[in-house]
Coordinates of N, CA and C in Angstrom, one line a residue:
X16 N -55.2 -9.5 20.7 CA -55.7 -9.0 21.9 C -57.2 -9.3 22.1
X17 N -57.8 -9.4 21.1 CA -59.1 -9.7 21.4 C -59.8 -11.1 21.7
X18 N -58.6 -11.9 21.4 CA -58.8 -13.3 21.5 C -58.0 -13.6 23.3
X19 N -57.0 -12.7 23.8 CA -56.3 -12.7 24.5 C -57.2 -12.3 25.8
X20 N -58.1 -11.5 25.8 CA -59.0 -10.4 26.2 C -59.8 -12.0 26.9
X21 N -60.5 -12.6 25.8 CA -61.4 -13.5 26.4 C -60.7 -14.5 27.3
X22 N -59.6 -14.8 27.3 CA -58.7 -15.6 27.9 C -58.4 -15.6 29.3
X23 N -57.7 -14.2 29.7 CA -57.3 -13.3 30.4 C -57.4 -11.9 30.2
X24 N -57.4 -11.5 31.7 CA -58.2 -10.1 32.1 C -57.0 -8.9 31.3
X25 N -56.8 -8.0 30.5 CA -55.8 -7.6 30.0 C -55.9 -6.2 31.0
X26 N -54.4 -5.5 30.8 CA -54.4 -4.6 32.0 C -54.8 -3.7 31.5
X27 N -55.2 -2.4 32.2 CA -55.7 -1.1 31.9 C -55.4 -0.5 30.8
X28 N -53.9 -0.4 30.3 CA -53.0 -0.1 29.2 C -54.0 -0.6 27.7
X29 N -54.1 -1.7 28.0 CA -54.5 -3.0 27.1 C -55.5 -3.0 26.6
X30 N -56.4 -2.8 27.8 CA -58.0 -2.8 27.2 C -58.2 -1.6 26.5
X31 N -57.4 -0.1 27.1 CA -57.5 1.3 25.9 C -56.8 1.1 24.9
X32 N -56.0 0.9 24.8 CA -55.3 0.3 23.5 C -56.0 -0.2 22.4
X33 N -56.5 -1.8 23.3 CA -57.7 -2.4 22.5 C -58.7 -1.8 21.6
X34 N -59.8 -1.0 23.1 CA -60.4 -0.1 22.7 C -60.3 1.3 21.3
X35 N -59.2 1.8 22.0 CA -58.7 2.8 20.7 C -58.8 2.3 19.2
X36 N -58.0 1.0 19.1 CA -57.7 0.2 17.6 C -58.9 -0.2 17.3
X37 N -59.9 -0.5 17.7 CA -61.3 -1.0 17.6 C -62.2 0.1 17.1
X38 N -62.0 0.8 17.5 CA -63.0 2.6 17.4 C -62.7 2.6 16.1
X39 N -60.7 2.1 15.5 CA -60.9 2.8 14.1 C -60.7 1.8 12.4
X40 N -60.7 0.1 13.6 CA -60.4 -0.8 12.5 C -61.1 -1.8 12.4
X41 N -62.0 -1.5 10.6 CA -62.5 -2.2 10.8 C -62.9 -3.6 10.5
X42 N -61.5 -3.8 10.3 CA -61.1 -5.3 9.9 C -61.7 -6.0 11.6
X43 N -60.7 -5.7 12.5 CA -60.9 -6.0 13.7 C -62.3 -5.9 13.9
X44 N -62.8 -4.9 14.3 CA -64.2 -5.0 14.5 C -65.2 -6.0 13.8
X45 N -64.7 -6.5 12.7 CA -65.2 -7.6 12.3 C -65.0 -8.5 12.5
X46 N -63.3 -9.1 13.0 CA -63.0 -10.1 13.7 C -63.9 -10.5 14.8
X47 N -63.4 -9.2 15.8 CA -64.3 -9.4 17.4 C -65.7 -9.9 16.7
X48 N -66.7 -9.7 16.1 CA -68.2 -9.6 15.9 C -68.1 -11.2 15.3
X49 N -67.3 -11.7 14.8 CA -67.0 -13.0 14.5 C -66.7 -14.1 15.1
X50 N -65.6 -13.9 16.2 CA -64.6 -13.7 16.8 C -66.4 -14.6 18.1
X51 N -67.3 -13.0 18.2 CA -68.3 -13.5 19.2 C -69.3 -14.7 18.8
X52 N -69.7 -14.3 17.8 CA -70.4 -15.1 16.8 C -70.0 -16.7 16.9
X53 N -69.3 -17.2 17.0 CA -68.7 -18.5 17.4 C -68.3 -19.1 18.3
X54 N -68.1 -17.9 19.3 CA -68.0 -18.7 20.6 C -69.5 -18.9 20.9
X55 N -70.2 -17.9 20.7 CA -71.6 -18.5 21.1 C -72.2 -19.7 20.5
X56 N -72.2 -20.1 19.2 CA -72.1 -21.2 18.9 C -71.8 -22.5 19.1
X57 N -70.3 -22.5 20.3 CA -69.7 -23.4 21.0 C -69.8 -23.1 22.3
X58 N -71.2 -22.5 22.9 CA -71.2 -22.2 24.4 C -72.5 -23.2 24.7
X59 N -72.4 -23.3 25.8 CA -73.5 -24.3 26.5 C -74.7 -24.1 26.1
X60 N -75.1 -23.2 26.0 CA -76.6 -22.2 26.0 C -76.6 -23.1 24.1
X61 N -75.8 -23.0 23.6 CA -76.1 -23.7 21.8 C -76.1 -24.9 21.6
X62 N -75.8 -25.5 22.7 CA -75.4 -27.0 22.6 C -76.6 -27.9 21.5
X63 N -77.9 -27.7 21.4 CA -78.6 -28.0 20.6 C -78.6 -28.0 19.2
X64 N -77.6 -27.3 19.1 CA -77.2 -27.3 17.4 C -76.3 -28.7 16.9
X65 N -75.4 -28.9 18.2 CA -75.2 -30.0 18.1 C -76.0 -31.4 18.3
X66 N -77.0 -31.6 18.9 CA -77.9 -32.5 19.0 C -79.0 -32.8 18.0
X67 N -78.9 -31.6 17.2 CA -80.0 -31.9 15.9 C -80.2 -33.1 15.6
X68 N -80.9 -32.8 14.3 CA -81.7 -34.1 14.2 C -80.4 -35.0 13.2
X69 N -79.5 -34.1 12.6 CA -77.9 -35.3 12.1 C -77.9 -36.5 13.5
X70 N -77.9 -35.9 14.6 CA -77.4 -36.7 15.6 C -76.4 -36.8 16.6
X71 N -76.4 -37.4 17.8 CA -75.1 -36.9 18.2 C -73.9 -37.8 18.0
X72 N -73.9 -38.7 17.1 CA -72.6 -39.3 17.2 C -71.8 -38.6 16.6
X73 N -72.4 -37.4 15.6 CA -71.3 -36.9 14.8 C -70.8 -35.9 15.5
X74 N -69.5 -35.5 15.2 CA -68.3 -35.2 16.6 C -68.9 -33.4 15.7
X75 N -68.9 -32.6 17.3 CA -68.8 -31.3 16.9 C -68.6 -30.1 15.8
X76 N -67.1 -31.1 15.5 CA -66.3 -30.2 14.7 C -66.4 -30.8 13.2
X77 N -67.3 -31.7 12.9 CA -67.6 -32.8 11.9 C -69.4 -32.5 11.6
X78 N -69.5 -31.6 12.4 CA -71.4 -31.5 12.0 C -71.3 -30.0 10.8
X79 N -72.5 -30.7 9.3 CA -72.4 -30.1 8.3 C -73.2 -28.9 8.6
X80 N -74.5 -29.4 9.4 CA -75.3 -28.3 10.2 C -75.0 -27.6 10.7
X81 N -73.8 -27.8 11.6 CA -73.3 -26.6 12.4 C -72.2 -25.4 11.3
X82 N -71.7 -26.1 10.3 CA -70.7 -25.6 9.5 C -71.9 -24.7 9.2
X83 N -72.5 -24.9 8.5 CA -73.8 -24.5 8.0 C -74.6 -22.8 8.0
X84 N -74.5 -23.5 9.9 CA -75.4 -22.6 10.3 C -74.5 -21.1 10.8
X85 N -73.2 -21.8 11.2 CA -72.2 -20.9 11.6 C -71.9 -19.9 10.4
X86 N -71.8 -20.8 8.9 CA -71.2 -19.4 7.7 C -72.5 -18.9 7.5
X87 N -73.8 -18.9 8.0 CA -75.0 -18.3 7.4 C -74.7 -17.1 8.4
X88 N -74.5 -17.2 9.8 CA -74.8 -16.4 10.4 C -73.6 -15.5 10.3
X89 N -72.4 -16.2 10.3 CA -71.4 -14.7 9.7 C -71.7 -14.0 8.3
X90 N -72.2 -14.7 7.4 CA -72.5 -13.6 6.3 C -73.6 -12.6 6.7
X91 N -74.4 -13.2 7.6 CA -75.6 -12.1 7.7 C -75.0 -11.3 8.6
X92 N -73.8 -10.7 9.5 CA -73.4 -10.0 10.5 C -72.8 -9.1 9.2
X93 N -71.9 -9.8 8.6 CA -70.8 -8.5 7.5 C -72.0 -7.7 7.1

């Protein structure tokens, strides 16, 4: 749901639901905080992480930088 949530708008039912399971798990709650953590990393506003100084030929999902910088920043969130 929380991946579903960013997708499409979930119905009233859904979002308390959501909500509720979230208040008390905290696996989940670490997903979502992860979950946000990377999309920001693949949002426009980051795009310069891809342009470093590696370069841009190297394809997004192939930059060591980005792998890099992405498990630095989820270890410092846990």
């Amino acid at each position: 749901m929380v991946e579903q949530e960013k997708i499409e708008s979930l119905s009233f039912v859904d979002k308390v639901k959501l909500k509720l399971h979230l208040s008390v798990c905290k696996a989940c709650q670490g997903y979502q905080k992860q979950s946000q953590l990377i999309d920001s990393f693949f949002s426009r506003e980051n795009h310069e992480l891809h342009d470093n100084e590696l370069g841009k030929d190297i394809p997004l999902e192939e930059n060591p930088k980005l792998k890099e910088d992405i498990l630095a920043k989820l270890n410092q969130k846990l």
